[in-house]
Amino acid sequence: MTTLPRQRGLTEQAADAAIDTVCRLLRLPSIRGEFSEIADRAVKDQMTYRGFLAELLMTECDDRARRRSERRIKAAGFPREKSLRAFDFDANPNIDAATIHMLASCEWIKKSQPLCLIGDSGTGKSHMLIALGTEAAMKGYRVRYTLATKLVNELVEAADEKQLNKTIARYGRVDLLCIDELGYMELDRHGAELLFQVLTEREEKNSVAIASNESFGGWTKTFTDPRLCAAIVDRLTFNGTIIETGTDSYRLATTRARAEAEAS
C-alpha cells in the first residue's frame, strides 16, 4: 500500500507537487491540469473552502462528460463533422427548424421510434442524419453510423463466416443506428433479407434513422421483392417521423451563388 507523507505548512511549490502526485494516483487529469488556475481565481474571488472544492470537482466532472461524449461520437463512425448549428435552414424551407430541434431532444430515441429523411442529393439529408446522431451521442446514447451498402456487405461477409447472429446482435445493441444512402444501389434478395433481419432485431426496441434519395414508392428499385420492400418500409415508418427534404440541391445552389458572387 502506497501512502504519501503528510505535513503541515507546505510551501507553495511542495503543495503543487503533492497535488500533482495525488491527481495522478487518483486519475484526476482535469483537476491536475487546472487546479493552479482555479486556486488563483479562488483567492481573487475570495471563495470559501467549500466553494473552491466544488469548483475543482465540477471541473473534473465536466471534462469527464466531455470526454465521454467525444468517445461516443468517435465510436459512432461518422464520416465527417456536421452540426445543427451549421445548417442553413433558410436555404431549404422544406426542413422545418422547429421539428429538427424537437428531434434534437432525442425523445424519439428514448421511445425507440424511427426517423426517415427522404429527398434528392444535396438537400441536407446526410447533414441532418449526422447532426442528429451527434446530438444523440452527446446526450449519452450509443450511436452507430453506416452506409446502407457497407452494412449489407458486412452482413453478407458475417453470414459467410458464420458470424451473422453476432453481427446482428452488435447492430441491435446501439441506441440509434443511422443508415445513410439507402436507395442508391439495388440490393439482391439475400442482402435485402439480411438488412431486414437487422431492422427486425431493432423493431420497437431501438431507433433507426435513415437517409434516402428515393421516395418510398421508388424503393422497389432497391428491394426488388415487393413483399419484403413493404415489410421494410413498415418497420422504418411505424410510429416514426418522416421528413421530406425536397428536390432542390442546397449544395448546387450554394456553388452557383458563390460562382456568381466571384464573377461580379
PDB file of C-alpha atoms in Angstrom:
ATOM      1  CA  MET A   1       0.000   0.000   0.000  1.00  0.00           C
ATOM      2  CA  THR A   2       1.436   3.372  -1.062  1.00  0.00           C
ATOM      3  CA  THR A   3       0.988   6.306   1.287  1.00  0.00           C
ATOM      4  CA  LEU A   4       2.062   9.884   0.789  1.00  0.00           C
ATOM      5  CA  PRO A   5       3.932  11.775   3.528  1.00  0.00           C
ATOM      6  CA  ARG A   6       1.726  14.405   5.119  1.00  0.00           C
ATOM      7  CA  GLN A   7       2.857  17.520   6.879  1.00  0.00           C
ATOM      8  CA  ARG A   8       1.535  20.932   7.728  1.00  0.00           C
ATOM      9  CA  GLY A   9       2.925  24.171   6.399  1.00  0.00           C
ATOM     10  CA  LEU A  10       3.837  23.013   2.902  1.00  0.00           C
ATOM     11  CA  THR A  11       5.458  25.567   0.663  1.00  0.00           C
ATOM     12  CA  GLU A  12       3.538  26.540  -2.479  1.00  0.00           C
ATOM     13  CA  GLN A  13       5.975  24.526  -4.571  1.00  0.00           C
ATOM     14  CA  ALA A  14       5.667  21.449  -2.332  1.00  0.00           C
ATOM     15  CA  ALA A  15       1.862  21.750  -2.278  1.00  0.00           C
ATOM     16  CA  ASP A  16       1.753  21.916  -6.083  1.00  0.00           C
ATOM     17  CA  ALA A  17       3.959  18.812  -6.311  1.00  0.00           C
ATOM     18  CA  ALA A  18       1.765  16.933  -3.819  1.00  0.00           C
ATOM     19  CA  ILE A  19      -1.441  17.864  -5.678  1.00  0.00           C
ATOM     20  CA  ASP A  20       0.126  16.767  -8.961  1.00  0.00           C
ATOM     21  CA  THR A  21       1.126  13.400  -7.480  1.00  0.00           C
ATOM     22  CA  VAL A  22      -2.245  12.770  -5.834  1.00  0.00           C
ATOM     23  CA  CYS A  23      -4.139  13.683  -9.010  1.00  0.00           C
ATOM     24  CA  ARG A  24      -2.051  11.178 -10.948  1.00  0.00           C
ATOM     25  CA  LEU A  25      -2.767   8.454  -8.379  1.00  0.00           C
ATOM     26  CA  LEU A  26      -6.495   9.208  -8.319  1.00  0.00           C
ATOM     27  CA  ARG A  27      -6.658   9.739 -12.092  1.00  0.00           C
ATOM     28  CA  LEU A  28      -7.965  13.293 -11.947  1.00  0.00           C
ATOM     29  CA  PRO A  29      -6.343  14.813 -15.051  1.00  0.00           C
ATOM     30  CA  SER A  30      -8.623  17.867 -15.235  1.00  0.00           C
ATOM     31  CA  ILE A  31      -8.006  18.919 -11.644  1.00  0.00           C
ATOM     32  CA  ARG A  32      -4.303  18.256 -12.152  1.00  0.00           C
ATOM     33  CA  GLY A  33      -4.234  20.485 -15.205  1.00  0.00           C
ATOM     34  CA  GLU A  34      -6.374  23.324 -13.848  1.00  0.00           C
ATOM     35  CA  PHE A  35      -6.029  23.405 -10.052  1.00  0.00           C
ATOM     36  CA  SER A  36      -3.416  26.167 -10.104  1.00  0.00           C
ATOM     37  CA  GLU A  37      -5.569  28.482 -12.213  1.00  0.00           C
ATOM     38  CA  ILE A  38      -8.681  27.670 -10.159  1.00  0.00           C
ATOM     39  CA  ALA A  39      -6.758  28.249  -6.923  1.00  0.00           C
ATOM     40  CA  ASP A  40      -5.598  31.671  -8.112  1.00  0.00           C
ATOM     41  CA  ARG A  41      -9.167  32.543  -9.107  1.00  0.00           C
ATOM     42  CA  ALA A  42     -10.442  31.331  -5.731  1.00  0.00           C
ATOM     43  CA  VAL A  43      -8.093  33.711  -3.926  1.00  0.00           C
ATOM     44  CA  LYS A  44      -9.060  36.601  -6.181  1.00  0.00           C
ATOM     45  CA  ASP A  45     -12.808  35.913  -5.816  1.00  0.00           C
ATOM     46  CA  GLN A  46     -12.489  35.136  -2.092  1.00  0.00           C
ATOM     47  CA  MET A  47     -14.119  31.730  -2.445  1.00  0.00           C
ATOM     48  CA  THR A  48     -14.826  29.651   0.637  1.00  0.00           C
ATOM     49  CA  TYR A  49     -13.013  26.336   1.002  1.00  0.00           C
ATOM     50  CA  ARG A  50     -16.246  24.560   0.095  1.00  0.00           C
ATOM     51  CA  GLY A  51     -16.694  26.749  -2.959  1.00  0.00           C
ATOM     52  CA  PHE A  52     -13.140  26.046  -4.089  1.00  0.00           C
ATOM     53  CA  LEU A  53     -13.602  22.293  -3.627  1.00  0.00           C
ATOM     54  CA  ALA A  54     -16.895  22.377  -5.545  1.00  0.00           C
ATOM     55  CA  GLU A  55     -15.209  24.263  -8.407  1.00  0.00           C
ATOM     56  CA  LEU A  56     -12.462  21.632  -8.607  1.00  0.00           C
ATOM     57  CA  LEU A  57     -14.872  18.693  -8.593  1.00  0.00           C
ATOM     58  CA  MET A  58     -17.222  20.255 -11.147  1.00  0.00           C
ATOM     59  CA  THR A  59     -14.260  20.901 -13.445  1.00  0.00           C
ATOM     60  CA  GLU A  60     -13.339  17.215 -13.334  1.00  0.00           C
ATOM     61  CA  CYS A  61     -16.952  16.095 -13.861  1.00  0.00           C
ATOM     62  CA  ASP A  62     -17.485  18.485 -16.788  1.00  0.00           C
ATOM     63  CA  ASP A  63     -14.320  17.310 -18.515  1.00  0.00           C
ATOM     64  CA  ARG A  64     -15.190  13.653 -17.981  1.00  0.00           C
ATOM     65  CA  ALA A  65     -18.621  14.236 -19.512  1.00  0.00           C
ATOM     66  CA  ARG A  66     -16.982  15.985 -22.470  1.00  0.00           C
ATOM     67  CA  ARG A  67     -14.517  13.138 -22.978  1.00  0.00           C
ATOM     68  CA  ARG A  68     -17.317  10.558 -22.806  1.00  0.00           C
ATOM     69  CA  SER A  69     -19.232  12.486 -25.483  1.00  0.00           C
ATOM     70  CA  GLU A  70     -16.137  12.628 -27.661  1.00  0.00           C
ATOM     71  CA  ARG A  71     -15.640   8.866 -27.290  1.00  0.00           C
ATOM     72  CA  ARG A  72     -19.266   8.153 -28.198  1.00  0.00           C
ATOM     73  CA  ILE A  73     -19.066  10.448 -31.242  1.00  0.00           C
ATOM     74  CA  LYS A  74     -15.851   8.748 -32.365  1.00  0.00           C
ATOM     75  CA  ALA A  75     -17.358   5.283 -31.800  1.00  0.00           C
ATOM     76  CA  ALA A  76     -20.369   6.226 -33.964  1.00  0.00           C
ATOM     77  CA  GLY A  77     -18.126   6.281 -37.037  1.00  0.00           C
ATOM     78  CA  PHE A  78     -19.421   9.483 -38.611  1.00  0.00           C
ATOM     79  CA  PRO A  79     -17.527  10.227 -41.850  1.00  0.00           C
ATOM     80  CA  ARG A  80     -17.330  13.964 -41.089  1.00  0.00           C
ATOM     81  CA  GLU A  81     -18.452  16.526 -38.548  1.00  0.00           C
ATOM     82  CA  LYS A  82     -21.907  18.032 -39.013  1.00  0.00           C
ATOM     83  CA  SER A  83     -23.902  20.103 -36.550  1.00  0.00           C
ATOM     84  CA  LEU A  84     -27.395  21.565 -36.423  1.00  0.00           C
ATOM     85  CA  ARG A  85     -25.854  24.969 -35.760  1.00  0.00           C
ATOM     86  CA  ALA A  86     -24.045  24.833 -39.112  1.00  0.00           C
ATOM     87  CA  PHE A  87     -27.156  24.010 -41.148  1.00  0.00           C
ATOM     88  CA  ASP A  88     -28.753  26.840 -43.111  1.00  0.00           C
ATOM     89  CA  PHE A  89     -32.487  26.304 -42.612  1.00  0.00           C
ATOM     90  CA  ASP A  90     -33.285  29.377 -44.713  1.00  0.00           C
ATOM     91  CA  ALA A  91     -31.669  27.714 -47.718  1.00  0.00           C
ATOM     92  CA  ASN A  92     -34.058  24.756 -47.565  1.00  0.00           C
ATOM     93  CA  PRO A  93     -37.551  25.706 -46.348  1.00  0.00           C
ATOM     94  CA  ASN A  94     -38.645  22.059 -46.702  1.00  0.00           C
ATOM     95  CA  ILE A  95     -36.776  21.290 -43.480  1.00  0.00           C
ATOM     96  CA  ASP A  96     -38.622  22.782 -40.540  1.00  0.00           C
ATOM     97  CA  ALA A  97     -36.191  24.060 -37.902  1.00  0.00           C
ATOM     98  CA  ALA A  98     -38.683  23.549 -35.067  1.00  0.00           C
ATOM     99  CA  THR A  99     -39.138  19.883 -35.998  1.00  0.00           C
ATOM    100  CA  ILE A 100     -35.395  19.296 -36.178  1.00  0.00           C
ATOM    101  CA  HIS A 101     -34.746  20.961 -32.830  1.00  0.00           C
ATOM    102  CA  MET A 102     -37.526  18.857 -31.329  1.00  0.00           C
ATOM    103  CA  LEU A 103     -35.774  15.751 -32.685  1.00  0.00           C
ATOM    104  CA  ALA A 104     -32.530  17.010 -31.144  1.00  0.00           C
ATOM    105  CA  SER A 105     -34.108  16.485 -27.716  1.00  0.00           C
ATOM    106  CA  CYS A 106     -33.841  12.734 -28.527  1.00  0.00           C
ATOM    107  CA  GLU A 107     -37.246  11.833 -27.089  1.00  0.00           C
ATOM    108  CA  TRP A 108     -37.873   9.740 -30.220  1.00  0.00           C
ATOM    109  CA  ILE A 109     -34.764   7.701 -29.417  1.00  0.00           C
ATOM    110  CA  LYS A 110     -35.925   7.266 -25.840  1.00  0.00           C
ATOM    111  CA  LYS A 111     -39.198   5.899 -27.267  1.00  0.00           C
ATOM    112  CA  SER A 112     -37.353   3.686 -29.817  1.00  0.00           C
ATOM    113  CA  GLN A 113     -39.032   5.395 -32.772  1.00  0.00           C
ATOM    114  CA  PRO A 114     -37.659   5.583 -36.341  1.00  0.00           C
ATOM    115  CA  LEU A 115     -36.740   8.605 -38.448  1.00  0.00           C
ATOM    116  CA  CYS A 116     -36.747   8.831 -42.256  1.00  0.00           C
ATOM    117  CA  LEU A 117     -35.082  11.638 -44.207  1.00  0.00           C
ATOM    118  CA  ILE A 118     -36.192  11.490 -47.842  1.00  0.00           C
ATOM    119  CA  GLY A 119     -35.021  13.781 -50.638  1.00  0.00           C
ATOM    120  CA  ASP A 120     -32.723  14.351 -53.584  1.00  0.00           C
ATOM    121  CA  SER A 121     -28.951  14.667 -53.361  1.00  0.00           C
ATOM    122  CA  GLY A 122     -27.684  17.886 -51.848  1.00  0.00           C
ATOM    123  CA  THR A 123     -30.830  18.688 -49.864  1.00  0.00           C
ATOM    124  CA  GLY A 124     -29.354  18.155 -46.400  1.00  0.00           C
ATOM    125  CA  LYS A 125     -30.300  14.549 -45.588  1.00  0.00           C
ATOM    126  CA  SER A 126     -26.864  13.331 -44.578  1.00  0.00           C
ATOM    127  CA  HIS A 127     -26.149  16.571 -42.752  1.00  0.00           C
ATOM    128  CA  MET A 128     -29.292  16.108 -40.667  1.00  0.00           C
ATOM    129  CA  LEU A 129     -28.600  12.401 -40.130  1.00  0.00           C
ATOM    130  CA  ILE A 130     -25.077  13.023 -38.832  1.00  0.00           C
ATOM    131  CA  ALA A 131     -26.028  16.118 -36.838  1.00  0.00           C
ATOM    132  CA  LEU A 132     -28.925  14.382 -35.069  1.00  0.00           C
ATOM    133  CA  GLY A 133     -26.761  11.330 -34.469  1.00  0.00           C
ATOM    134  CA  THR A 134     -24.113  13.585 -32.944  1.00  0.00           C
ATOM    135  CA  GLU A 135     -26.723  15.205 -30.688  1.00  0.00           C
ATOM    136  CA  ALA A 136     -27.761  11.735 -29.525  1.00  0.00           C
ATOM    137  CA  ALA A 137     -24.166  10.743 -28.760  1.00  0.00           C
ATOM    138  CA  MET A 138     -23.664  13.958 -26.803  1.00  0.00           C
ATOM    139  CA  LYS A 139     -26.744  13.133 -24.728  1.00  0.00           C
ATOM    140  CA  GLY A 140     -25.374   9.741 -23.752  1.00  0.00           C
ATOM    141  CA  TYR A 141     -26.875   7.436 -26.381  1.00  0.00           C
ATOM    142  CA  ARG A 142     -24.826   4.783 -28.174  1.00  0.00           C
ATOM    143  CA  VAL A 143     -24.888   5.609 -31.879  1.00  0.00           C
ATOM    144  CA  ARG A 144     -23.618   3.857 -34.996  1.00  0.00           C
ATOM    145  CA  TYR A 145     -23.458   5.366 -38.498  1.00  0.00           C
ATOM    146  CA  THR A 146     -23.075   3.293 -41.657  1.00  0.00           C
ATOM    147  CA  LEU A 147     -23.783   3.402 -45.367  1.00  0.00           C
ATOM    148  CA  ALA A 148     -26.527   1.015 -46.451  1.00  0.00           C
ATOM    149  CA  THR A 149     -24.286  -0.846 -48.895  1.00  0.00           C
ATOM    150  CA  LYS A 150     -21.482  -1.115 -46.330  1.00  0.00           C
ATOM    151  CA  LEU A 151     -23.871  -2.560 -43.762  1.00  0.00           C
ATOM    152  CA  VAL A 152     -25.238  -5.117 -46.212  1.00  0.00           C
ATOM    153  CA  ASN A 153     -21.722  -6.129 -47.332  1.00  0.00           C
ATOM    154  CA  GLU A 154     -20.716  -6.585 -43.694  1.00  0.00           C
ATOM    155  CA  LEU A 155     -23.772  -8.749 -43.072  1.00  0.00           C
ATOM    156  CA  VAL A 156     -23.076 -10.888 -46.141  1.00  0.00           C
ATOM    157  CA  GLU A 157     -19.465 -11.437 -45.030  1.00  0.00           C
ATOM    158  CA  ALA A 158     -20.640 -12.262 -41.500  1.00  0.00           C
ATOM    159  CA  ALA A 159     -23.092 -14.825 -42.884  1.00  0.00           C
ATOM    160  CA  ASP A 160     -20.308 -16.433 -44.926  1.00  0.00           C
ATOM    161  CA  GLU A 161     -18.100 -16.613 -41.822  1.00  0.00           C
ATOM    162  CA  LYS A 162     -20.897 -17.974 -39.592  1.00  0.00           C
ATOM    163  CA  GLN A 163     -20.854 -14.740 -37.566  1.00  0.00           C
ATOM    164  CA  LEU A 164     -24.227 -13.359 -38.641  1.00  0.00           C
ATOM    165  CA  ASN A 165     -26.022 -13.643 -35.283  1.00  0.00           C
ATOM    166  CA  LYS A 166     -23.136 -11.938 -33.521  1.00  0.00           C
ATOM    167  CA  THR A 167     -23.058  -9.094 -36.070  1.00  0.00           C
ATOM    168  CA  ILE A 168     -26.825  -8.567 -35.980  1.00  0.00           C
ATOM    169  CA  ALA A 169     -26.726  -8.528 -32.177  1.00  0.00           C
ATOM    170  CA  ARG A 170     -23.951  -5.899 -32.259  1.00  0.00           C
ATOM    171  CA  TYR A 171     -26.030  -3.639 -34.501  1.00  0.00           C
ATOM    172  CA  GLY A 172     -29.061  -4.377 -32.362  1.00  0.00           C
ATOM    173  CA  ARG A 173     -27.445  -3.098 -29.160  1.00  0.00           C
ATOM    174  CA  VAL A 174     -26.803   0.509 -30.135  1.00  0.00           C
ATOM    175  CA  ASP A 175     -29.485   3.012 -29.168  1.00  0.00           C
ATOM    176  CA  LEU A 176     -29.520   4.675 -32.603  1.00  0.00           C
ATOM    177  CA  LEU A 177     -28.495   3.124 -35.914  1.00  0.00           C
ATOM    178  CA  CYS A 178     -28.028   5.710 -38.691  1.00  0.00           C
ATOM    179  CA  ILE A 179     -28.193   4.214 -42.192  1.00  0.00           C
ATOM    180  CA  ASP A 180     -27.174   6.615 -44.950  1.00  0.00           C
ATOM    181  CA  GLU A 181     -27.628   6.406 -48.734  1.00  0.00           C
ATOM    182  CA  LEU A 182     -30.390   3.821 -48.587  1.00  0.00           C
ATOM    183  CA  GLY A 183     -31.806   3.525 -52.098  1.00  0.00           C
ATOM    184  CA  TYR A 184     -28.716   4.498 -54.092  1.00  0.00           C
ATOM    185  CA  MET A 185     -27.996   0.923 -55.138  1.00  0.00           C
ATOM    186  CA  GLU A 186     -30.109  -2.136 -55.822  1.00  0.00           C
ATOM    187  CA  LEU A 187     -29.757  -4.893 -53.254  1.00  0.00           C
ATOM    188  CA  ASP A 188     -30.114  -8.550 -54.168  1.00  0.00           C
ATOM    189  CA  ARG A 189     -32.654 -10.584 -52.260  1.00  0.00           C
ATOM    190  CA  HIS A 190     -30.094 -12.078 -49.894  1.00  0.00           C
ATOM    191  CA  GLY A 191     -28.681  -8.671 -48.963  1.00  0.00           C
ATOM    192  CA  ALA A 192     -32.148  -7.204 -48.515  1.00  0.00           C
ATOM    193  CA  GLU A 193     -33.170 -10.108 -46.272  1.00  0.00           C
ATOM    194  CA  LEU A 194     -30.103  -9.605 -44.083  1.00  0.00           C
ATOM    195  CA  LEU A 195     -30.859  -5.894 -43.734  1.00  0.00           C
ATOM    196  CA  PHE A 196     -34.428  -6.821 -42.846  1.00  0.00           C
ATOM    197  CA  GLN A 197     -33.090  -9.023 -40.036  1.00  0.00           C
ATOM    198  CA  VAL A 198     -31.222  -6.053 -38.537  1.00  0.00           C
ATOM    199  CA  LEU A 199     -34.346  -3.900 -38.704  1.00  0.00           C
ATOM    200  CA  THR A 200     -36.432  -6.675 -37.159  1.00  0.00           C
ATOM    201  CA  GLU A 201     -33.882  -7.063 -34.348  1.00  0.00           C
ATOM    202  CA  ARG A 202     -34.269  -3.371 -33.530  1.00  0.00           C
ATOM    203  CA  GLU A 203     -38.031  -3.041 -34.073  1.00  0.00           C
ATOM    204  CA  GLU A 204     -39.670  -1.141 -31.179  1.00  0.00           C
ATOM    205  CA  LYS A 205     -36.517  -1.717 -29.077  1.00  0.00           C
ATOM    206  CA  ASN A 206     -34.015   0.753 -30.538  1.00  0.00           C
ATOM    207  CA  SER A 207     -34.256   3.579 -33.051  1.00  0.00           C
ATOM    208  CA  VAL A 208     -33.232   3.551 -36.701  1.00  0.00           C
ATOM    209  CA  ALA A 209     -32.673   6.725 -38.720  1.00  0.00           C
ATOM    210  CA  ILE A 210     -32.248   6.508 -42.481  1.00  0.00           C
ATOM    211  CA  ALA A 211     -31.480   8.906 -45.298  1.00  0.00           C
ATOM    212  CA  SER A 212     -32.674   8.018 -48.799  1.00  0.00           C
ATOM    213  CA  ASN A 213     -32.741   9.732 -52.170  1.00  0.00           C
ATOM    214  CA  GLU A 214     -35.795   7.680 -53.159  1.00  0.00           C
ATOM    215  CA  SER A 215     -39.396   8.160 -52.068  1.00  0.00           C
ATOM    216  CA  PHE A 216     -40.946   5.053 -50.563  1.00  0.00           C
ATOM    217  CA  GLY A 217     -42.716   4.363 -53.848  1.00  0.00           C
ATOM    218  CA  GLY A 218     -39.323   4.013 -55.539  1.00  0.00           C
ATOM    219  CA  TRP A 219     -37.860   1.603 -53.009  1.00  0.00           C
ATOM    220  CA  THR A 220     -38.837  -1.347 -55.181  1.00  0.00           C
ATOM    221  CA  LYS A 221     -35.725  -0.441 -57.215  1.00  0.00           C
ATOM    222  CA  THR A 222     -33.608  -1.188 -54.137  1.00  0.00           C
ATOM    223  CA  PHE A 223     -35.669  -4.020 -52.667  1.00  0.00           C
ATOM    224  CA  THR A 224     -36.897  -5.929 -55.687  1.00  0.00           C
ATOM    225  CA  ASP A 225     -39.193  -8.251 -53.721  1.00  0.00           C
ATOM    226  CA  PRO A 226     -42.427  -6.231 -53.232  1.00  0.00           C
ATOM    227  CA  ARG A 227     -43.438  -8.024 -50.026  1.00  0.00           C
ATOM    228  CA  LEU A 228     -40.005  -7.590 -48.465  1.00  0.00           C
ATOM    229  CA  CYS A 229     -39.943  -3.947 -49.556  1.00  0.00           C
ATOM    230  CA  ALA A 230     -43.325  -3.335 -47.905  1.00  0.00           C
ATOM    231  CA  ALA A 231     -42.161  -5.008 -44.690  1.00  0.00           C
ATOM    232  CA  ILE A 232     -39.002  -2.861 -44.557  1.00  0.00           C
ATOM    233  CA  VAL A 233     -40.961   0.343 -45.186  1.00  0.00           C
ATOM    234  CA  ASP A 234     -43.380  -0.688 -42.424  1.00  0.00           C
ATOM    235  CA  ARG A 235     -40.570  -1.133 -39.897  1.00  0.00           C
ATOM    236  CA  LEU A 236     -38.915   2.151 -40.827  1.00  0.00           C
ATOM    237  CA  THR A 237     -42.080   4.241 -40.618  1.00  0.00           C
ATOM    238  CA  PHE A 238     -44.229   2.777 -37.816  1.00  0.00           C
ATOM    239  CA  ASN A 239     -44.694   5.491 -35.152  1.00  0.00           C
ATOM    240  CA  GLY A 240     -41.840   7.372 -36.784  1.00  0.00           C
ATOM    241  CA  THR A 241     -41.066  10.795 -38.210  1.00  0.00           C
ATOM    242  CA  ILE A 242     -40.765  11.334 -41.963  1.00  0.00           C
ATOM    243  CA  ILE A 243     -39.028  14.463 -43.229  1.00  0.00           C
ATOM    244  CA  GLU A 244     -39.011  15.210 -46.954  1.00  0.00           C
ATOM    245  CA  THR A 245     -36.036  17.424 -47.756  1.00  0.00           C
ATOM    246  CA  GLY A 246     -37.200  18.223 -51.287  1.00  0.00           C
ATOM    247  CA  THR A 247     -35.568  18.201 -54.703  1.00  0.00           C
ATOM    248  CA  ASP A 248     -33.583  21.460 -54.865  1.00  0.00           C
ATOM    249  CA  SER A 249     -29.920  20.847 -54.134  1.00  0.00           C
ATOM    250  CA  TYR A 250     -28.615  23.116 -51.377  1.00  0.00           C
ATOM    251  CA  ARG A 251     -25.021  22.341 -52.373  1.00  0.00           C
ATOM    252  CA  LEU A 252     -25.654  23.208 -56.028  1.00  0.00           C
ATOM    253  CA  ALA A 253     -27.395  26.460 -55.108  1.00  0.00           C
ATOM    254  CA  THR A 254     -24.519  27.395 -52.804  1.00  0.00           C
ATOM    255  CA  THR A 255     -21.964  26.658 -55.527  1.00  0.00           C
ATOM    256  CA  ARG A 256     -23.876  28.749 -58.061  1.00  0.00           C
ATOM    257  CA  ALA A 257     -24.248  31.660 -55.640  1.00  0.00           C
ATOM    258  CA  ARG A 258     -20.534  31.585 -54.889  1.00  0.00           C
ATOM    259  CA  ALA A 259     -19.681  31.482 -58.606  1.00  0.00           C
ATOM    260  CA  GLU A 260     -21.991  34.422 -59.320  1.00  0.00           C
ATOM    261  CA  ALA A 261     -20.507  36.422 -56.470  1.00  0.00           C
ATOM    262  CA  GLU A 262     -16.972  35.787 -57.699  1.00  0.00           C
ATOM    263  CA  ALA A 263     -17.969  36.683 -61.274  1.00  0.00           C
ATOM    264  CA  SER A 264     -19.434  40.004 -60.202  1.00  0.00           C
TER     265      SER A 264
END
